Short mmCIF file of C-alpha atoms and ligand atoms in Angstrom, two decimals:
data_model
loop_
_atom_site.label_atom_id
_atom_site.label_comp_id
_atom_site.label_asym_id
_atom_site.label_seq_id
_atom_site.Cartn_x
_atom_site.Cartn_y
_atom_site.Cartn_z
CA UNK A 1 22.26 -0.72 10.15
CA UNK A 2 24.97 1.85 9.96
CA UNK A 3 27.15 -0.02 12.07
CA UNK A 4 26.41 -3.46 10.63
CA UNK A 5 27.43 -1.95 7.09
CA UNK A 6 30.40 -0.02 8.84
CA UNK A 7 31.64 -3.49 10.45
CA UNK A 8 31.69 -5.89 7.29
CA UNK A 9 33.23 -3.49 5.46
CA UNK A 10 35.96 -3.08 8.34
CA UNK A 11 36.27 -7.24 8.39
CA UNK A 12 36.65 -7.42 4.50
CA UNK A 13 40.02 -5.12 5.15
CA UNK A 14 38.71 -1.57 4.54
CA UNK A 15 39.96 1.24 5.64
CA UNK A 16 36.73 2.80 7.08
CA UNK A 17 35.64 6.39 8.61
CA UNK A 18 32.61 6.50 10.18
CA UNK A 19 30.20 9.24 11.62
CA UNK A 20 26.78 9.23 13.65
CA UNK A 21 24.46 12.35 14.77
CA UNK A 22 24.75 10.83 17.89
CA UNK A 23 28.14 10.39 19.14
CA UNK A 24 29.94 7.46 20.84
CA UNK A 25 27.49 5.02 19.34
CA UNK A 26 30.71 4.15 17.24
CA UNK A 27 32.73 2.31 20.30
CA UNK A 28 32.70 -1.29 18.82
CA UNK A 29 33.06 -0.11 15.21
CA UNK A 30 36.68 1.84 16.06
CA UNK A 31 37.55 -1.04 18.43
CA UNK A 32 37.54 -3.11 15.32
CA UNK A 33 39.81 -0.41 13.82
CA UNK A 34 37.61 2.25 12.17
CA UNK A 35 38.20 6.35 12.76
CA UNK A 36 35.41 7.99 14.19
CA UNK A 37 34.96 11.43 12.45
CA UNK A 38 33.71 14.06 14.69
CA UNK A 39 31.64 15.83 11.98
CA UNK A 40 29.75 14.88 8.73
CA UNK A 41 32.13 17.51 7.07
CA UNK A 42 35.33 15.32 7.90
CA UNK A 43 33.69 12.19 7.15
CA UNK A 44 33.25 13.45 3.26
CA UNK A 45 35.76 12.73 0.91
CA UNK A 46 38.02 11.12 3.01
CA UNK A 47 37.39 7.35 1.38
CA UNK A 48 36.79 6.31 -2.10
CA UNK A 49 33.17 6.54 -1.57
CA UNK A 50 30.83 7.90 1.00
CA UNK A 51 27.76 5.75 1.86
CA UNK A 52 24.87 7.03 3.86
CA UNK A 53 22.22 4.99 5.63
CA UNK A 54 20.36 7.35 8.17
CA UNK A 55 16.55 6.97 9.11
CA UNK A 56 14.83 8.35 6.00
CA UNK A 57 15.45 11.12 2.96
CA UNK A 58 14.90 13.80 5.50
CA UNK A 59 17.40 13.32 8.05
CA UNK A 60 19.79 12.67 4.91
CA UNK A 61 19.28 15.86 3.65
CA UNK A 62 19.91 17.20 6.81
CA UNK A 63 23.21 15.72 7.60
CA UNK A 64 24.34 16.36 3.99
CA UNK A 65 22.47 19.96 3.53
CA UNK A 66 25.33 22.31 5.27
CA UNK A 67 27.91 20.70 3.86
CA UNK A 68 27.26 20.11 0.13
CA UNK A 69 30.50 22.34 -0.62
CA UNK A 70 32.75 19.34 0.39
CA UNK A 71 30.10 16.64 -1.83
CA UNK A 72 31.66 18.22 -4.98
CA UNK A 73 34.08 15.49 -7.06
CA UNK A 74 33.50 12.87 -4.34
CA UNK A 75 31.28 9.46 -4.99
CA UNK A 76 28.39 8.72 -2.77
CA UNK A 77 26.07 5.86 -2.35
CA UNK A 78 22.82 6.44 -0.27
CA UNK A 79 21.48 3.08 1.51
CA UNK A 80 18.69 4.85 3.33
CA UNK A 81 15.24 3.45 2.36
CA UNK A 82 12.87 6.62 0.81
CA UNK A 83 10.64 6.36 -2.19
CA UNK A 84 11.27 6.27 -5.83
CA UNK A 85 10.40 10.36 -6.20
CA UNK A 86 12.91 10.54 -3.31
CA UNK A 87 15.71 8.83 -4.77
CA UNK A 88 15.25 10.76 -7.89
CA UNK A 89 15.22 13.97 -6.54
CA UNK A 90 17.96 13.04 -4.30
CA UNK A 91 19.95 12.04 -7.70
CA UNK A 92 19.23 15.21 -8.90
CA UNK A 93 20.81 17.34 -5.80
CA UNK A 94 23.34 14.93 -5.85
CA UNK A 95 23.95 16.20 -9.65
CA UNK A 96 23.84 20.32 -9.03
CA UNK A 97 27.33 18.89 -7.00
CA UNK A 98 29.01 17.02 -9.33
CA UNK A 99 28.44 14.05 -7.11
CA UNK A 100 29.25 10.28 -8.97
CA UNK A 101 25.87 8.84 -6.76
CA UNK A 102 24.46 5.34 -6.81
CA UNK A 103 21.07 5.12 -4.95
CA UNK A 104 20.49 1.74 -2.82
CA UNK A 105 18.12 -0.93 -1.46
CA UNK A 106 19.53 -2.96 1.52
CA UNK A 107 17.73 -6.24 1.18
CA UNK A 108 19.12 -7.70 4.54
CA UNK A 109 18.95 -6.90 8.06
CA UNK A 110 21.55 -5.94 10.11
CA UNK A 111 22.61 -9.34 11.45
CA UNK A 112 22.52 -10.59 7.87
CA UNK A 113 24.64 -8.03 6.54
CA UNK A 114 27.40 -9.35 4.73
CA UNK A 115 26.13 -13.21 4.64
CA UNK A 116 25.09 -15.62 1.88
CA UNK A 117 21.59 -14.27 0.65
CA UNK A 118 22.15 -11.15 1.44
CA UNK A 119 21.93 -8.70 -1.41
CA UNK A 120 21.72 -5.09 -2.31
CA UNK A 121 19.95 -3.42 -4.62
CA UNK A 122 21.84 -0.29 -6.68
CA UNK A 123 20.61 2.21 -9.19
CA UNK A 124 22.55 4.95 -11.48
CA UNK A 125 24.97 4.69 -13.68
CA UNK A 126 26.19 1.38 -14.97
CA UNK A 127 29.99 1.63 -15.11
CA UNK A 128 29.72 3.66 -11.30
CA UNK A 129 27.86 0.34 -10.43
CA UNK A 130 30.51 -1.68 -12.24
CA UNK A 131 33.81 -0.12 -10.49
CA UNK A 132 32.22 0.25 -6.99
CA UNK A 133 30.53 -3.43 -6.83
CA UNK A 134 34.12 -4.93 -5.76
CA UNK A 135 34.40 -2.20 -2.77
CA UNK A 136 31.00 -3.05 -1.76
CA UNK A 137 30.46 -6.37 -2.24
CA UNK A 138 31.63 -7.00 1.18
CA UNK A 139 27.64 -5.40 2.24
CA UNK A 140 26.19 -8.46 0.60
CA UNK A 141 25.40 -9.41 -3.07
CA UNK A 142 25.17 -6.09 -5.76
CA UNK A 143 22.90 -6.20 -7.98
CA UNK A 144 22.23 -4.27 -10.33
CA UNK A 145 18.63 -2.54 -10.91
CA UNK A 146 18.94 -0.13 -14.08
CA UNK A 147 20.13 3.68 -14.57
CA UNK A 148 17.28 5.04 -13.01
CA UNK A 149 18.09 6.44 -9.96
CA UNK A 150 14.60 5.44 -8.47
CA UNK A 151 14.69 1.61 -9.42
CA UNK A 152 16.34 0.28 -5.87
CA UNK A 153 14.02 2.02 -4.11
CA UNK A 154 10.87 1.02 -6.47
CA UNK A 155 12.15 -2.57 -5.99
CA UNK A 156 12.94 -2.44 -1.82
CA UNK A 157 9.54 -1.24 -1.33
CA UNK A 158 7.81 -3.49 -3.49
CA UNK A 159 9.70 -6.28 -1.85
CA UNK A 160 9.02 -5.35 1.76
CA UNK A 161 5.40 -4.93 0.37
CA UNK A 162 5.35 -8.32 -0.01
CA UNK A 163 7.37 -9.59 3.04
CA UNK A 164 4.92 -7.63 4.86
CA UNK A 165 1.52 -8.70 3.72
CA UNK A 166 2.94 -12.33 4.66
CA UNK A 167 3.69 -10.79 7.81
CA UNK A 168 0.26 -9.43 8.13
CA UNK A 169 -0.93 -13.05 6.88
CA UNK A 170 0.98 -15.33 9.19
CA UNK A 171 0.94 -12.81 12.42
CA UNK A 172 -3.18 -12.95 11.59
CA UNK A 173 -2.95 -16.53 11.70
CA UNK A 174 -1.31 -17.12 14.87
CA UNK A 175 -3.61 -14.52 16.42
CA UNK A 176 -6.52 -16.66 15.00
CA UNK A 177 -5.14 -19.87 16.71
CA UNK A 178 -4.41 -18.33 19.47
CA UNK A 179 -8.08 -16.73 20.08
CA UNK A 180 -9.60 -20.08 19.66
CA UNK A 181 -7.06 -21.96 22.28
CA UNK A 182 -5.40 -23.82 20.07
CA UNK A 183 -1.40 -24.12 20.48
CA UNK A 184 0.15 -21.78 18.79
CA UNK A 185 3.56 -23.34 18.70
CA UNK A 186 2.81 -26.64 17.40
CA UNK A 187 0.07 -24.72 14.60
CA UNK A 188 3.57 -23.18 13.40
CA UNK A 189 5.44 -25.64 13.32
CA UNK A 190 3.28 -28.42 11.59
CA UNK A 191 0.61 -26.58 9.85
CA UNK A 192 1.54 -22.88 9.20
CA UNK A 193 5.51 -23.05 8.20
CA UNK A 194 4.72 -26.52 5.52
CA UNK A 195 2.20 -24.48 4.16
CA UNK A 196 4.15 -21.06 3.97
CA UNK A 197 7.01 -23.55 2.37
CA UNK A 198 4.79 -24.86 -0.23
CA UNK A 199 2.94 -22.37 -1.43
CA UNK A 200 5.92 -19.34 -1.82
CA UNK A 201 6.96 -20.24 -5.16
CA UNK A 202 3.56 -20.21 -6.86
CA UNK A 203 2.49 -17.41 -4.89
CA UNK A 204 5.89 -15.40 -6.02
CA UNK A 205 5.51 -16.96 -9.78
CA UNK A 206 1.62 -15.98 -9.73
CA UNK A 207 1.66 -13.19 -8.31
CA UNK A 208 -0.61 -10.27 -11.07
CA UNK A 209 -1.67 -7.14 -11.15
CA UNK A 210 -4.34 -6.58 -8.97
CA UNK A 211 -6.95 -5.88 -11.81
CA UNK A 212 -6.87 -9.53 -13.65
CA UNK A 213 -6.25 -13.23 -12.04
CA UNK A 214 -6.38 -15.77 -14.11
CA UNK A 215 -9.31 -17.87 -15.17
CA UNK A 216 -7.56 -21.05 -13.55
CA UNK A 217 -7.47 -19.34 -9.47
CA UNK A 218 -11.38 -19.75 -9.55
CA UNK A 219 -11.79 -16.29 -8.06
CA UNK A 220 -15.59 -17.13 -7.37
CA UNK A 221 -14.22 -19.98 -5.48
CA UNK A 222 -11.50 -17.80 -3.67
CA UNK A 223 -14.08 -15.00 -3.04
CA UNK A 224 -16.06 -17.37 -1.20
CA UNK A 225 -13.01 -19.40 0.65
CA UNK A 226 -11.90 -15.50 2.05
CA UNK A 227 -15.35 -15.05 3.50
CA UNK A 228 -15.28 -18.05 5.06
CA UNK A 229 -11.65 -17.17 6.57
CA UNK A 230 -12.89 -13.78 7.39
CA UNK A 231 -16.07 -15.13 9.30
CA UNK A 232 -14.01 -17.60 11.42
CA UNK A 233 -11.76 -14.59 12.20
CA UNK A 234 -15.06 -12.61 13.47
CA UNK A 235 -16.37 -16.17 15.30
CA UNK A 236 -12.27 -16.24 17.22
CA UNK A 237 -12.90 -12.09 17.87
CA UNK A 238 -10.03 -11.49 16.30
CA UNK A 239 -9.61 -7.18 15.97
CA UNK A 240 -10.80 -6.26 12.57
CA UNK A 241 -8.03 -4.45 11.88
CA UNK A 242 -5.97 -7.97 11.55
CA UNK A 243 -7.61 -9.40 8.52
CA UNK A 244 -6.95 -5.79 6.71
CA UNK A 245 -4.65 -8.59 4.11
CA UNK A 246 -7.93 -11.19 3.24
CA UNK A 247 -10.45 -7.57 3.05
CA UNK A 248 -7.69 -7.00 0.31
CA UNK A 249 -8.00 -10.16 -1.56
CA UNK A 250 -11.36 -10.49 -1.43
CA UNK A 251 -11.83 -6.89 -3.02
CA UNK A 252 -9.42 -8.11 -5.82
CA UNK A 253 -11.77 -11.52 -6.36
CA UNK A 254 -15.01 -9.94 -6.54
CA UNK A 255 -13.24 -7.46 -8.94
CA UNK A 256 -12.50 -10.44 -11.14
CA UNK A 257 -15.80 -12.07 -11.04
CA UNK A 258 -17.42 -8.94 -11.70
CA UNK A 259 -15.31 -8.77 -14.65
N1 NAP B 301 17.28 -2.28 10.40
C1 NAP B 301 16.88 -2.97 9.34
O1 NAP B 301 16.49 -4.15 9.44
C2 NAP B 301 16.96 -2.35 7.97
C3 NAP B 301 16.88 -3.19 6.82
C4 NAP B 301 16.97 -2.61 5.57
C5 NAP B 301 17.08 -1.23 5.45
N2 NAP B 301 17.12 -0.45 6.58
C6 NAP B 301 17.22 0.99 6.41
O2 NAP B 301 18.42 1.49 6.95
C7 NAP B 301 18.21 2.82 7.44
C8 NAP B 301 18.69 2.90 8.87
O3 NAP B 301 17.96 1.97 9.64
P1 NAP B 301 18.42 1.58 11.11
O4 NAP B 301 17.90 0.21 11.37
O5 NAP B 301 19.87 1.87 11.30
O6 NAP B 301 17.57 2.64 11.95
P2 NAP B 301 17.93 3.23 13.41
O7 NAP B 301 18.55 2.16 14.24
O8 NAP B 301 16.68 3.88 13.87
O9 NAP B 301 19.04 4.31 13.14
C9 NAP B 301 18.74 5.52 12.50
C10 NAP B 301 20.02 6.26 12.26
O10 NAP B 301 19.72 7.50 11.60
C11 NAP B 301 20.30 8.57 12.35
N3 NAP B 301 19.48 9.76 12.17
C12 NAP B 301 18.14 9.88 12.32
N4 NAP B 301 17.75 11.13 12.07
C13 NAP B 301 18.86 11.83 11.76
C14 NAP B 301 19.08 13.18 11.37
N5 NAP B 301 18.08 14.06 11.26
N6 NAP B 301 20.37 13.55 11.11
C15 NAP B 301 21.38 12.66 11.21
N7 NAP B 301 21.23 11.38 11.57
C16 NAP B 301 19.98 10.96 11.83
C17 NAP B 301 20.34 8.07 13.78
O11 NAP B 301 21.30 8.79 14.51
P3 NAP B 301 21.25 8.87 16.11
O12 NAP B 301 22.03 7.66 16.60
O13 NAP B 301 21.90 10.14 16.42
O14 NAP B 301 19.79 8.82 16.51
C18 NAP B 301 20.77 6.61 13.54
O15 NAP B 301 22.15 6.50 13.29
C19 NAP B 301 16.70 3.12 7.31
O16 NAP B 301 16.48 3.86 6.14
C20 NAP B 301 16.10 1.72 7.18
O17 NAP B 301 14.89 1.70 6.48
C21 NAP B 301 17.08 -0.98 7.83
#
């Protein structure tokens, strides 16, 4: 991700320093004109603004740990996923520094980066957010999620929470088809992808918290459709472990008809 960020920001006609744990994973990136900085201490400070996307909050805080004396004054902008609490508290450090620090949510994947759709999510201070949007618009879309320094995280998670339980959904699906002998390929392309298609809007606009659905879902009905889809799943042999999503819905229906 590093060096998909690195790169678009290189094509849109930055000047760009760039640094990995790891080094000579950088060879394309200073081909295209970037300087490779052989520490995280010489990579600080040198740009308008520092941005960070390493594996997780931990390895952050260890790149970023010994060398906190050279944060002071600069602006920084962490793109590594972490949690909410973790962005927060990461705000906070960033604070004891003087740091100017906008937290992020990459809502793209690397080959994405930079394209139409593409968009980031960014938390902190408004006018930070305001003056840095031009420099990184180049990333993909900014958008704006609110002064908390949590928020971008709170959203990216929620977000992949979704994308992922359609995963989970579609992946369980396939599986299904496939452990009955049906063909998979044409089940995606004619029955699972229309239906996907049709049904993301209302699922996005209907989408509740998990203690009420509305009167008009028929969650007696739905109760008894996800046994149904559960049973066919145990008829196919399909693992347990794949149908984790419908044991999930079905929990949230009887819920509702318990009342
Ligand atoms: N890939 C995606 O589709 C995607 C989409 C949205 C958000 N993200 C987020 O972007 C971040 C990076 O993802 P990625 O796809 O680039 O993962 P990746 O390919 O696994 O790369 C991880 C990077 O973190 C570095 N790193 C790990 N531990 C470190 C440590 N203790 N100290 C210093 N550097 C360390 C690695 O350096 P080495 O090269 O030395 O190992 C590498 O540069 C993650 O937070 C991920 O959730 C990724």
């Amino acid at each position: 991700m590093g060096r998909a960020l690195a790169g678009a920001l290189i094509a849109a006609g930055h000047e760009v320093t760039v640094w990995n744990r790891t080094p000579g994973r950088a060879g394309a990136l200073v081909a295209q004109g970037a300087r490779e900085a052989a520490s995280v201490a010489e990579a600080i400070g040198v740009s308008e603004v520092t941005i960070v996307c390493l594996l997780n909050d931990v390895s952050v805080r260890e790149a970023l740990g010994p060398v906190t004396g050279k944060l002071a004054g600069t602006t920084l902008v962490n793109l590594t996923s972490g949690s909410a609490r973790q962005a927060r508290e990461f705000a906070g450090w960033m604070r004891e520094f003087g740091v100017r620090f906008l937290a992020g949510g990459i809502m793209a994947v690397p080959p994405t980066v930079g394209s139409e759709g593409a968009f980031i999510l960014y938390s902190g201070p408004r006018d930070l957010f305001d003056r840095l949007a031009p420099v990184l618009a180049p990333l993909g879309r900014p958008q704006w999620a609110g002064e908390d320094h949590g928020l971008a995280a709170l959203y990216d998670m929620a977000a992949l929470s979704g994308m992922y339980g359609m995963s989970a959904g579609v992946d369980h699906a396939v599986a299904l088809v496939h452990a009955s002998g049906g063909d998979v390929e044409a089940f995606k392309r004619e029955v699972l992808r229309p239906w996907m298609e049709q049904m993301l809007a209302p699922m996005v606009e209907g989408a509740d918290v998990s203690e009420s659905v509305p009167e008009e879902y028929n969650p007696a009905m739905q109760a008894t459709g996800l046994e149904t889809m559960l049973l066919t799943s145990d008829e196919a042999g399909v693992p347990a472990e794949l149908a984790g999503h419908l044991r999930a819905s079905l929990w949230r229906m009887r819920r509702a008809v318990a009342g």
